[in-house]
Coordinates of C-alpha atoms in Angstrom, one line a residue:
M352 CA 24.2 10.4 28.8
I353 CA 22.4 12.6 26.0
T354 CA 22.8 15.7 25.1
K355 CA 20.8 18.6 24.5
I356 CA 19.5 19.3 21.0
N357 CA 18.6 22.6 19.0
K358 CA 17.3 21.6 15.7
K359 CA 14.7 21.3 13.9
V360 CA 14.2 18.3 11.3
A361 CA 14.0 18.4 7.4
T362 CA 11.4 16.3 5.9
G363 CA 13.8 16.6 1.9
V364 CA 12.6 20.3 0.9
V365 CA 9.4 20.3 3.6
S366 CA 10.4 21.3 7.5
F367 CA 8.2 20.2 10.2
L368 CA 8.6 21.1 14.2
L369 CA 8.6 17.8 16.8
P370 CA 6.0 16.7 18.5
L371 CA 5.2 16.3 22.0
T372 CA 3.8 13.2 23.1
S373 CA 3.1 10.7 25.9
C374 CA 0.6 8.2 23.7
L375 CA 1.1 4.5 24.4
F376 CA 2.5 3.2 20.3
F377 CA -0.8 2.1 19.9
A378 CA -3.6 4.7 20.8
C379 CA -2.0 7.2 19.6
S380 CA -4.1 9.4 16.9
S381 CA -3.0 10.0 13.3
Q382 CA -4.5 13.7 14.1
M383 CA -1.4 14.5 15.9
D384 CA -0.6 18.3 17.4
Y385 CA 2.8 19.8 16.2
K386 CA 4.7 22.6 19.0
E387 CA 8.2 23.4 18.4
F388 CA 10.9 22.7 20.6
S389 CA 14.6 24.2 21.7
V390 CA 15.3 21.5 23.5
F391 CA 14.6 17.5 23.5
D392 CA 16.5 16.6 26.4
E393 CA 17.5 13.4 28.4
A394 CA 14.9 14.2 31.7
Y395 CA 12.3 14.0 28.1
M396 CA 12.9 11.3 26.7
Q397 CA 13.6 8.9 30.1
K398 CA 10.4 10.6 31.9
K399 CA 8.8 7.2 29.5
F400 CA 9.5 4.7 27.5
E401 CA 6.5 5.1 25.8
R402 CA 8.3 8.3 24.0
A403 CA 10.2 6.1 22.7
G404 CA 7.2 4.9 21.3
G405 CA 6.1 7.5 20.2
F406 CA 8.6 8.1 17.1
L407 CA 7.1 5.3 16.1
S408 CA 3.9 5.9 16.0
T409 CA 4.6 9.3 14.2
I410 CA 6.8 6.9 11.9
Y411 CA 4.2 4.3 11.4
A412 CA 0.7 7.0 10.9
D413 CA 3.3 8.3 7.5
L414 CA 3.1 4.7 6.1
D415 CA 0.6 4.1 3.0
S416 CA -3.0 3.5 2.6
D417 CA -6.1 4.4 0.6
F418 CA -9.2 4.2 1.7
G419 CA -9.8 6.8 -0.3
N420 CA -7.4 9.6 -0.3
Y421 CA -9.2 11.2 -2.8
N422 CA -12.1 12.7 -1.8
G423 CA -13.6 9.6 -1.6
A424 CA -12.1 8.1 -4.8
C425 CA -9.1 6.0 -4.4
L426 CA -5.9 5.4 -6.5
A427 CA -7.7 2.2 -8.4
S428 CA -10.3 5.1 -10.1
A429 CA -7.4 6.6 -12.1
T430 CA -6.4 3.4 -13.4
D431 CA -8.4 0.4 -15.5
E432 CA -9.7 -1.1 -11.7
A433 CA -12.8 1.7 -11.3
V434 CA -14.2 4.8 -11.8
Y435 CA -15.4 7.3 -9.2
S436 CA -19.0 7.7 -9.3
H437 CA -19.2 11.3 -8.2
D438 CA -17.7 13.8 -11.4
G439 CA -15.1 16.4 -11.2
N440 CA -13.4 14.8 -8.3
A441 CA -9.7 15.1 -7.3
I442 CA -9.1 11.5 -9.1
E443 CA -9.9 13.0 -12.2
S444 CA -5.7 15.0 -12.6
F445 CA -4.5 11.9 -13.3
F446 CA -5.9 11.7 -16.7
N447 CA -7.7 14.7 -17.2
G448 CA -4.9 17.2 -18.1
A449 CA -4.7 19.0 -15.1
W450 CA -1.7 17.4 -13.9
S451 CA 1.2 19.0 -14.1
P452 CA 4.5 20.1 -11.2
T453 CA 1.9 23.0 -9.8
N454 CA -0.5 20.9 -9.4
P455 CA 1.6 17.0 -8.6
N456 CA -0.5 15.0 -6.7
S457 CA 2.4 15.8 -3.9
S458 CA 1.0 14.0 -1.1
I459 CA 3.4 11.0 -1.0
W460 CA 6.0 13.2 -1.3
T461 CA 5.5 15.2 1.4
T462 CA 3.8 12.4 3.7
C463 CA 7.5 10.3 2.8
Y464 CA 10.1 12.4 3.9
H465 CA 7.9 13.3 6.7
G466 CA 8.5 10.1 8.0
I467 CA 12.1 9.8 6.3
S468 CA 13.2 12.7 8.8
Y469 CA 11.5 11.0 11.5
C470 CA 13.6 7.9 11.2
N471 CA 16.4 9.4 10.9
L472 CA 16.1 12.3 14.3
F473 CA 14.7 8.9 15.5
L474 CA 18.6 6.9 15.0
D475 CA 20.9 9.6 14.6
E476 CA 19.3 10.9 18.4
F477 CA 17.4 8.8 20.2
T478 CA 19.2 5.2 19.5
G479 CA 21.3 3.9 22.4
L480 CA 18.9 5.3 25.3
T481 CA 19.9 3.0 28.5
F482 CA 17.1 5.0 30.7
E483 CA 19.0 4.3 34.6
D484 CA 16.3 5.0 36.2
Y485 CA 13.8 2.7 35.7
K486 CA 16.3 -0.4 36.6
L487 CA 14.1 -1.6 39.4
D488 CA 11.3 -1.1 37.2
K489 CA 9.4 -5.1 37.0
N490 CA 9.3 -4.8 33.5
F491 CA 12.1 -2.7 33.0
M492 CA 13.8 -6.0 30.1
A493 CA 11.0 -6.5 28.7
E494 CA 10.5 -2.7 27.6
M495 CA 14.0 -3.1 27.1
Y496 CA 13.9 -5.2 24.9
Q497 CA 11.2 -3.6 22.8
Y498 CA 12.6 -0.7 22.8
N499 CA 16.4 -1.6 21.5
N500 CA 14.0 -2.9 18.7
Y501 CA 12.5 0.3 17.7
Q502 CA 15.5 1.3 15.6
W503 CA 15.2 -1.9 13.4
E504 CA 11.8 -0.7 12.9
A505 CA 13.0 3.2 12.5
R506 CA 14.9 1.1 9.5
W507 CA 12.5 -0.7 8.4
A508 CA 10.2 2.5 7.5
R509 CA 12.6 4.6 6.4
A510 CA 13.4 1.7 3.6
Y511 CA 9.7 1.3 3.2
F512 CA 9.4 5.2 2.6
Y513 CA 12.5 5.4 -0.4
F514 CA 10.4 2.2 -1.4
E515 CA 7.0 4.2 -1.8
L516 CA 9.5 7.4 -3.2
V517 CA 11.1 5.8 -6.5
R518 CA 8.2 3.9 -7.4
Q519 CA 6.6 7.4 -8.0
Y520 CA 9.1 9.6 -9.0
G521 CA 12.5 7.5 -10.3
G522 CA 15.6 8.4 -8.5
V523 CA 14.5 10.7 -5.3
P524 CA 17.5 12.9 -2.4
L525 CA 18.2 10.3 -0.8
K526 CA 18.8 11.4 3.0
T527 CA 20.0 9.3 5.9
T528 CA 20.8 11.6 8.2
N529 CA 18.9 14.0 10.2
M530 CA 19.9 17.7 9.1
S531 CA 18.8 21.4 9.0
P532 CA 16.0 22.5 6.5
E533 CA 18.0 23.7 4.3
E534 CA 20.9 21.1 4.0
A535 CA 18.1 18.6 3.2
N536 CA 16.7 21.3 0.7
R537 CA 20.4 21.2 -0.9
L538 CA 20.0 17.5 -1.9
P539 CA 20.8 16.3 -5.1
R540 CA 18.5 13.3 -6.6
A541 CA 19.9 10.3 -6.3
T542 CA 19.4 7.3 -9.3
A543 CA 16.2 5.3 -9.3
D544 CA 19.6 2.6 -9.0
E545 CA 21.2 4.1 -6.5
V546 CA 17.9 4.0 -4.0
F547 CA 16.5 0.2 -4.6
K548 CA 19.9 -0.1 -3.8
F549 CA 19.8 1.6 -0.3
I550 CA 16.5 0.1 0.1
D551 CA 18.1 -3.6 -0.8
D552 CA 21.1 -3.2 1.8
E553 CA 19.0 -1.4 4.4
C554 CA 17.0 -4.8 4.2
V555 CA 19.2 -7.1 4.3
A556 CA 21.1 -4.9 7.6
I557 CA 18.2 -5.3 9.4
K558 CA 16.7 -8.1 8.1
D559 CA 18.3 -10.9 11.2
S560 CA 18.0 -8.0 13.7
I561 CA 14.4 -7.2 13.9
T562 CA 12.1 -8.9 16.0
K563 CA 10.4 -12.1 14.5
D564 CA 7.5 -12.3 16.4
Y565 CA 5.5 -9.7 18.7
G566 CA 3.7 -12.2 21.0
D567 CA 7.3 -12.9 22.2
L568 CA 9.2 -9.8 23.7
G569 CA 10.9 -11.3 26.8
G570 CA 7.7 -10.8 28.6
L571 CA 6.0 -8.6 27.2
A572 CA 2.6 -9.2 26.1
M573 CA 1.0 -7.7 22.6
T574 CA -2.2 -8.2 21.2
P575 CA -2.8 -8.5 17.9
A576 CA 0.5 -9.4 18.6
N577 CA 1.9 -10.5 14.8
N578 CA 0.5 -7.9 12.0
G579 CA 0.7 -4.5 14.1
R580 CA 4.3 -4.1 13.4
A581 CA 7.3 -4.5 11.2
N582 CA 8.8 -8.0 11.7
N583 CA 11.3 -10.1 9.6
L584 CA 8.8 -10.9 7.5
A585 CA 7.8 -7.6 6.1
V586 CA 11.1 -6.8 5.8
L587 CA 11.8 -9.4 3.7
A588 CA 9.1 -8.7 2.5
L589 CA 10.0 -4.9 1.5
R590 CA 12.6 -6.1 -0.1
A591 CA 11.3 -8.7 -2.4
R592 CA 8.7 -6.1 -3.7
A593 CA 11.7 -3.1 -4.3
A594 CA 13.7 -6.3 -6.7
L595 CA 10.4 -6.8 -8.5
Y596 CA 10.1 -3.6 -9.3
H597 CA 13.8 -2.3 -9.8
A598 CA 13.6 -5.3 -12.1
S599 CA 10.7 -4.2 -13.9
P600 CA 11.0 -2.6 -17.6
L601 CA 10.5 0.8 -16.1
F602 CA 13.6 1.1 -14.5
N603 CA 15.0 -1.8 -15.9
P604 CA 15.1 -0.8 -19.6
D605 CA 18.2 -3.2 -20.9
N606 CA 16.0 -5.6 -19.3
N607 CA 19.9 -7.1 -16.9
Q608 CA 18.8 -11.3 -16.4
E609 CA 20.3 -11.0 -12.9
L610 CA 17.4 -7.9 -11.8
W611 CA 15.4 -11.2 -12.7
R612 CA 17.0 -12.9 -10.8
Q613 CA 17.6 -11.0 -7.4
A614 CA 13.6 -10.6 -7.7
A615 CA 12.7 -14.1 -7.5
E616 CA 15.6 -15.2 -4.6
T617 CA 14.0 -12.9 -2.8
N618 CA 10.1 -12.9 -3.4
K619 CA 10.9 -16.8 -3.1
A620 CA 12.5 -16.0 0.3
V621 CA 9.1 -14.6 1.5
I622 CA 7.4 -17.6 0.8
D623 CA 10.0 -20.3 2.5
A624 CA 10.4 -17.9 5.4
C625 CA 5.8 -18.0 5.4
V626 CA 5.5 -21.4 4.9
A627 CA 8.5 -22.2 7.5
R628 CA 6.3 -20.1 10.0
G629 CA 2.7 -22.4 9.5
M630 CA 1.9 -18.6 6.9
K631 CA -0.9 -19.9 4.1
L632 CA -3.3 -18.4 1.9
S633 CA -6.3 -17.7 3.6
P634 CA -9.0 -19.8 2.8
D635 CA -11.0 -16.5 3.5
Y636 CA -10.6 -14.8 0.6
K637 CA -13.4 -11.9 1.6
A638 CA -11.8 -12.2 5.3
L639 CA -8.4 -10.6 4.3
F640 CA -10.4 -7.2 3.5
I641 CA -12.8 -6.7 6.7
G642 CA -10.6 -5.5 9.7
N643 CA -13.3 -6.4 12.5
T644 CA -12.1 -10.2 11.4
S645 CA -8.2 -10.1 10.0
W646 CA -6.9 -9.3 13.2
S647 CA -9.0 -12.5 15.2
D648 CA -9.6 -14.2 12.6
P649 CA -6.3 -17.2 12.1
N650 CA -6.9 -17.1 9.0
P651 CA -6.6 -14.3 7.3
V652 CA -3.6 -13.9 9.7
A653 CA -1.3 -17.2 8.5
E654 CA -1.2 -14.7 5.5
I655 CA -1.6 -11.3 6.2
I656 CA 2.3 -10.6 6.6
F657 CA 1.4 -6.6 7.3
G658 CA -1.3 -4.5 8.0
R659 CA -1.7 -0.1 8.8
R660 CA -4.2 -0.6 11.0
M661 CA -6.5 3.1 11.6
P662 CA -6.4 4.7 14.4
T663 CA -9.7 5.0 14.7
E664 CA -13.0 2.7 14.2
N665 CA -14.8 4.3 11.6
R666 CA -17.2 4.8 8.2
N667 CA -15.9 7.0 6.1
F668 CA -14.8 3.8 3.5
E669 CA -18.2 2.8 4.3
T670 CA -20.1 6.0 3.3
Y671 CA -18.4 7.1 -0.4
N672 CA -19.0 3.2 -0.7
F673 CA -22.1 2.2 0.0
P674 CA -24.7 2.4 -3.7
V675 CA -27.1 5.8 -3.4
G676 CA -30.6 5.0 -3.6
M677 CA -30.9 2.8 -0.4
S678 CA -33.4 4.0 2.4
G679 CA -33.4 3.9 5.8
A680 CA -30.6 2.5 7.6
G681 CA -28.9 1.7 5.0
A682 CA -29.4 6.0 3.1
G683 CA -27.0 8.8 2.4
G684 CA -24.0 5.6 0.5
G685 CA -22.1 7.9 -2.5
G686 CA -21.7 5.2 -4.6
G687 CA -18.4 5.6 -4.8
N688 CA -15.2 4.2 -6.4
C689 CA -17.2 1.3 -8.8
P690 CA -15.6 -1.4 -10.8
S691 CA -14.6 -1.3 -14.0
Q692 CA -16.6 -3.6 -16.8
N693 CA -12.7 -4.0 -17.9
L694 CA -11.9 -5.5 -14.5
V695 CA -14.5 -7.6 -14.2
E696 CA -13.8 -8.7 -17.7
A697 CA -10.9 -10.5 -16.3
Y698 CA -12.2 -12.2 -14.4
E699 CA -12.7 -16.2 -14.6
D700 CA -16.2 -18.3 -14.8
G701 CA -15.7 -20.3 -10.9
D702 CA -14.0 -17.3 -9.9
K703 CA -14.8 -17.1 -5.8
R704 CA -13.0 -14.0 -5.6
F705 CA -15.5 -11.6 -8.1
A706 CA -19.3 -12.4 -5.5
V707 CA -16.9 -10.9 -2.3
S708 CA -15.2 -8.2 -4.5
V709 CA -18.0 -6.6 -7.3
A710 CA -21.5 -5.8 -6.5
C711 CA -24.0 -6.9 -9.4
N712 CA -27.1 -5.4 -10.2
G713 CA -29.8 -8.4 -8.3
D714 CA -27.5 -8.8 -5.7
S715 CA -28.5 -8.3 -1.7
W716 CA -25.6 -6.1 -0.7
P717 CA -25.0 -4.4 1.8
N718 CA -27.2 -5.7 4.4
A719 CA -29.1 -2.4 5.8
N720 CA -30.4 -2.8 1.3
T721 CA -33.9 -3.9 2.2
Q722 CA -34.3 -5.3 -2.2
P723 CA -32.1 -6.2 -4.4
L724 CA -29.4 -3.5 -6.3
E725 CA -30.9 -2.3 -9.3
T726 CA -28.3 -0.5 -10.8
F727 CA -30.2 -0.6 -14.2
V728 CA -30.4 3.0 -15.9
G729 CA -34.0 4.1 -13.9
G730 CA -33.0 1.3 -11.3
V731 CA -33.4 3.2 -7.5
N732 CA -29.1 2.2 -7.7
G733 CA -28.9 3.2 -11.1
L734 CA -28.4 6.0 -13.3
P735 CA -29.4 9.0 -13.8
T736 CA -28.9 9.1 -10.1
T737 CA -27.5 11.6 -8.4
Y738 CA -24.1 9.4 -8.1
G739 CA -25.2 7.0 -9.4
T740 CA -22.6 4.0 -10.4
P741 CA -21.3 5.0 -14.5
T742 CA -20.4 1.1 -14.5
G743 CA -23.6 -0.9 -13.8
Y744 CA -21.5 -2.1 -10.3
Y745 CA -20.7 -1.7 -6.9
L746 CA -17.7 -2.2 -4.7
K747 CA -17.5 -4.7 -1.9
K748 CA -13.6 -5.4 -1.1
Y749 CA -12.7 -3.7 1.6
V750 CA -16.7 -2.6 2.5
N751 CA -17.8 -3.7 5.5
E752 CA -21.3 -4.9 4.5
T753 CA -22.4 -4.6 8.1
V754 CA -22.2 -1.0 8.5
Q755 CA -25.4 0.9 8.9
I756 CA -24.0 4.4 8.0
A757 CA -27.7 5.6 8.9
G758 CA -30.5 5.7 11.1
S759 CA -30.7 5.1 15.6
G760 CA -28.6 2.1 14.6
A761 CA -26.0 3.5 12.9
N762 CA -21.8 2.0 13.2
T763 CA -18.6 2.0 12.9
C764 CA -15.8 -0.4 12.5
K765 CA -12.0 -1.5 12.3
H766 CA -10.4 -0.8 8.9
V767 CA -6.8 -2.6 8.4
W768 CA -4.7 -1.5 4.5
V769 CA -2.6 -4.1 4.2
T770 CA 0.3 -3.8 2.6
F771 CA 1.9 -7.1 2.7
R772 CA 0.2 -10.5 2.6
L773 CA 1.5 -13.9 0.8
A774 CA -0.8 -14.6 -2.4
E775 CA 1.2 -11.0 -3.5
F776 CA 4.7 -13.1 -3.4
Y777 CA 3.4 -16.2 -5.1
L778 CA 2.7 -14.1 -8.2
N779 CA 5.7 -11.7 -8.3
Y780 CA 8.0 -15.4 -8.0
A781 CA 6.0 -16.3 -10.9
E782 CA 6.4 -12.9 -12.6
A783 CA 10.4 -13.2 -12.3
M784 CA 11.0 -16.4 -13.1
L785 CA 9.0 -15.7 -16.3
N786 CA 10.8 -13.1 -17.3
L787 CA 14.1 -15.5 -15.7
S788 CA 13.2 -18.6 -17.7
G789 CA 11.6 -17.2 -20.2
S790 CA 9.1 -20.3 -20.1
G791 CA 5.8 -20.0 -18.0
Y792 CA 7.1 -23.8 -17.2
Q793 CA 10.6 -23.8 -16.7
S794 CA 12.6 -23.4 -14.3
V795 CA 15.9 -22.8 -13.9
P796 CA 19.0 -24.1 -11.8
G797 CA 18.0 -22.8 -8.4
F798 CA 14.3 -22.6 -8.9
A799 CA 12.6 -25.5 -9.2
M800 CA 9.3 -23.1 -8.5
T801 CA 7.9 -22.1 -11.7
A802 CA 5.5 -19.5 -12.5
E803 CA 2.8 -22.0 -13.6
S804 CA 3.4 -23.4 -10.1
A805 CA 3.2 -19.8 -8.5
I806 CA 0.5 -18.8 -9.9
N807 CA -1.8 -21.9 -9.5
T808 CA -1.3 -22.2 -6.0
V809 CA -3.0 -18.5 -6.0
R810 CA -6.0 -19.7 -8.4
K811 CA -6.6 -23.0 -6.5
R812 CA -8.0 -20.6 -3.4
A813 CA -9.6 -18.5 -6.6
G814 CA -12.2 -22.6 -6.8
L815 CA -10.0 -21.6 -10.1
A816 CA -8.2 -24.9 -12.6
G817 CA -4.0 -24.6 -13.6
I818 CA -3.7 -22.0 -15.7
A819 CA -3.6 -23.6 -18.7
K820 CA -1.1 -25.6 -20.8
D821 CA 1.4 -24.9 -23.6
L822 CA 0.6 -21.2 -23.6
S823 CA 3.9 -19.1 -25.4
A824 CA 5.5 -16.1 -23.1
A825 CA 3.7 -14.0 -24.3
D826 CA 0.2 -15.2 -24.1
F827 CA 1.0 -17.0 -20.8
K828 CA 2.4 -13.5 -19.2
A829 CA -1.1 -11.9 -20.1
Q830 CA -2.8 -14.7 -18.5
Y831 CA -0.5 -14.0 -15.4
E832 CA -1.3 -10.0 -16.1
K833 CA -4.8 -11.3 -15.8
E834 CA -4.2 -13.0 -12.7
R835 CA -1.9 -10.3 -10.6
F836 CA -5.5 -7.3 -11.5
V837 CA -8.0 -9.6 -9.8
E838 CA -6.0 -11.6 -7.0
L839 CA -5.3 -7.7 -6.2
A840 CA -7.6 -5.7 -7.0
F841 CA -8.4 -2.9 -5.4
E842 CA -5.0 -3.1 -3.0
G843 CA -3.4 -0.4 -4.5
H844 CA -1.0 -2.4 -6.9
R845 CA -1.8 -1.3 -10.8
F846 CA -1.6 2.1 -10.7
F847 CA 2.2 1.1 -10.0
D848 CA 2.1 -2.4 -12.4
V849 CA 1.3 -0.7 -14.8
R850 CA 3.3 2.1 -15.3
R851 CA 6.2 -0.4 -14.6
W852 CA 5.3 -2.3 -17.3
K853 CA 5.1 0.4 -19.5
E854 CA 1.9 -0.6 -20.3
A855 CA -0.5 2.0 -19.6
D856 CA -1.2 2.7 -23.6
K857 CA -2.5 -1.2 -23.2
Y858 CA -5.3 -0.9 -20.3
F859 CA -5.0 2.9 -19.1
K860 CA -7.2 4.9 -22.1
T861 CA -10.7 3.4 -22.2
I862 CA -12.5 2.3 -18.9
Y863 CA -15.3 0.3 -19.8
G864 CA -19.1 -0.5 -17.9
V865 CA -22.2 -1.7 -18.8
E866 CA -25.6 0.1 -19.5
I867 CA -28.3 -2.2 -18.1
I868 CA -32.3 -2.6 -19.3
N869 CA -34.9 -3.2 -17.4
N870 CA -36.8 -5.3 -20.0
G871 CA -39.6 -5.7 -18.1
D872 CA -40.5 -9.4 -17.6
G873 CA -37.9 -10.3 -15.6
T874 CA -34.8 -9.9 -17.6
F875 CA -32.5 -7.1 -18.4
T876 CA -30.1 -6.7 -21.7
E877 CA -26.6 -6.0 -20.2
T878 CA -24.6 -3.7 -23.5
K879 CA -20.6 -2.9 -23.2
K880 CA -19.8 0.5 -23.4
V881 CA -17.5 3.4 -23.4
V882 CA -17.6 5.3 -19.5
Q883 CA -14.1 6.8 -19.9
N884 CA -11.8 8.1 -22.6
R885 CA -8.8 8.8 -21.0
Q886 CA -5.7 10.6 -21.7
W887 CA -2.1 9.3 -21.0
E888 CA 1.1 10.7 -22.0
D889 CA 3.8 8.5 -21.1
K890 CA 5.8 10.8 -19.1
M891 CA 3.0 10.1 -16.6
Y892 CA 4.7 7.0 -15.9
L893 CA 7.0 8.7 -13.0
F894 CA 5.3 11.3 -11.7
P895 CA 6.2 14.9 -12.0
I896 CA 8.9 16.5 -9.0
P897 CA 6.4 19.8 -6.8
Q898 CA 7.5 22.5 -8.6
S899 CA 7.5 24.4 -5.1
D900 CA 10.7 21.6 -4.2
I901 CA 12.1 21.9 -7.5
L902 CA 13.0 26.1 -6.9
K903 CA 13.9 25.4 -3.0
S904 CA 16.7 23.4 -3.9
G905 CA 18.1 25.9 -5.9
G906 CA 19.0 24.4 -9.4
A907 CA 19.8 20.9 -6.7
L908 CA 17.0 18.9 -8.0
D909 CA 15.9 18.3 -11.5
Q910 CA 12.4 17.9 -13.3
N911 CA 10.7 14.1 -14.4
P912 CA 11.1 14.2 -18.4
G913 CA 8.4 15.5 -20.0
W914 CA 6.4 17.6 -16.7

C-alpha cells in the first residue's frame, strides 16, 4: 500500500510544487501548471496508469535542447560556430564581461535539479505499485510492463541531469533521495570525480534492466517506438559520453590513461551494440535534423539513438534563423545564428555536409524565398539591412526549408533535438584511442579499431577520402578536432568540447566572417574579416554557481575558482 506523503520537493537549492497532471506520456505540454498538494495518496496514483507516466513526461521535458534558448540565439553563437545577428542579445554575456555569479546563465542548474527532484520523488515514493484494481483490464500486463520500466528511465534521466551539471560546473551536490528544501540547500559539492562515478555506476546498474525496444512492450505498441524514450542504447550512450568528458584535460589534468581506456571501452560498446541492432550512419545527413522525417524515414532512425521531441509543432526556429530581407511568404526571417568563417574553413572541398548546413550568397534557400540569397554588402539579405548576416552566411542545419513563416500558407513543423547519434561515438572512440595509443594509426591490445578507422567511417558518409596518412599525433589531433567541428556543428557539442580540451584561447577569441562585394559584372569579391573579438578568461571553463544558491546554502557550497 502507498502511504500518504506530506512533503515538498526540492530542486537541490530551489523548491517547487508537485504537478497535477493526467496527461498521457507523449501528449504532455512542456508548459505545466503547478499546484501544492499535502496529500499524494494511493487513490490518486491508482486512478490511472497515465498519472505515473505523467511524472516521466515532466522529467523528459527537463532534458536539454537548444532551439534558440537565449531569445533566439543558440549556444553555438557563444562559440566559433556562429555569430547571432542581433546585437545586444543575451548570448553575448558569455563573452562580453557580463557573466558573473549574479548573472550566472543558470537555467541548466535550475532545470536539472528540478528534473533530479522529480526523479528522486518518483523513485522513492512511486515505484513498486501493484494497481490491484486494474488486474482485470485487458491491457494490464502490458501497462505494468511499461510502468515497471519507468524506474529505469527515471534513473537514466537523473544520471543525464548530473552529466549536464558536471560538464558545466564540475563537482555539484549529489542529491539522490527525495528531501526537503532545507536539507537540499545544505548539501555540499561532491567532487567532479564523484559525480562521474555516480553517472557510471547508475548506467552500469540499469543498462541490462531498461527496455531495449519500445515497439515490443508486452503487446503494447508505441509508435514511433525507438527514439522518443530512453532505451538501453541511450544508457550506453550516456555512459560513453560521460567517460570521454571524464578523461578530457578539464577533468583529467594528470592525463590518467585508465580514464582514456574507459572512454575507449564504453564508446566502442555503443558502436558494437548499435551495429548488432542493425543501426548505421544515415546516408542522408540532412534528414537527421528535420523533425518531420526523423521518425518515419528509416535512414535517420537507423542512426539516432535518442532524440528529444519538442511537445508542439511550431516555426519558431525557422523564424529566428531564416534570412532577413525575404519578401512575401518568406518575410519576417530574423537572421539569427549565422555560421562563422571559422566553421566554413573547417569544411573540406567536396564535403556533402556543407551544403546542407550553411546557406551562402547565391543559394536558392529556403523554399519560400523567391530569389537567390544576396548576402553581399547592399544585398537584400546582407548588411546594412537590420539583422542581416554579419558573417556572410545563414544557417541551414536544423532549419526546415519547407516552412512558410508568413502569408496565408504559413505552416509549422516538428522539431527533434538529437541528443545521441551513432556518428558521435565513432568520433568519441577516435579521440579516446588517439590519447590511449599516442597515434591516430595504431591499435592497442583489446582495441582493434584505430582512431583513423573510426574517423574515416564518418568521413565516408560525407563523401570524403580517408584522413591523411602519417600525420604526427599533434596534426592528427588537429584534424580530428576539425572533423568533430563540422560533423557535430550546431548540435550543442562545440561549447563544451573546446572547454573540456581547455583550448578556448585557440578557438573562441576571434570570430571571422566574409565581406562580399558585388562587382556588378556577375562576380563577387570576398574578404575575410574579424566580426567579433571576444573576451576569454580561464575561469570560464566552468560556469559560476548562482550566487543566490551560494547564499541559501549557508556556507555549504563553495564557488568555482575565479568567480
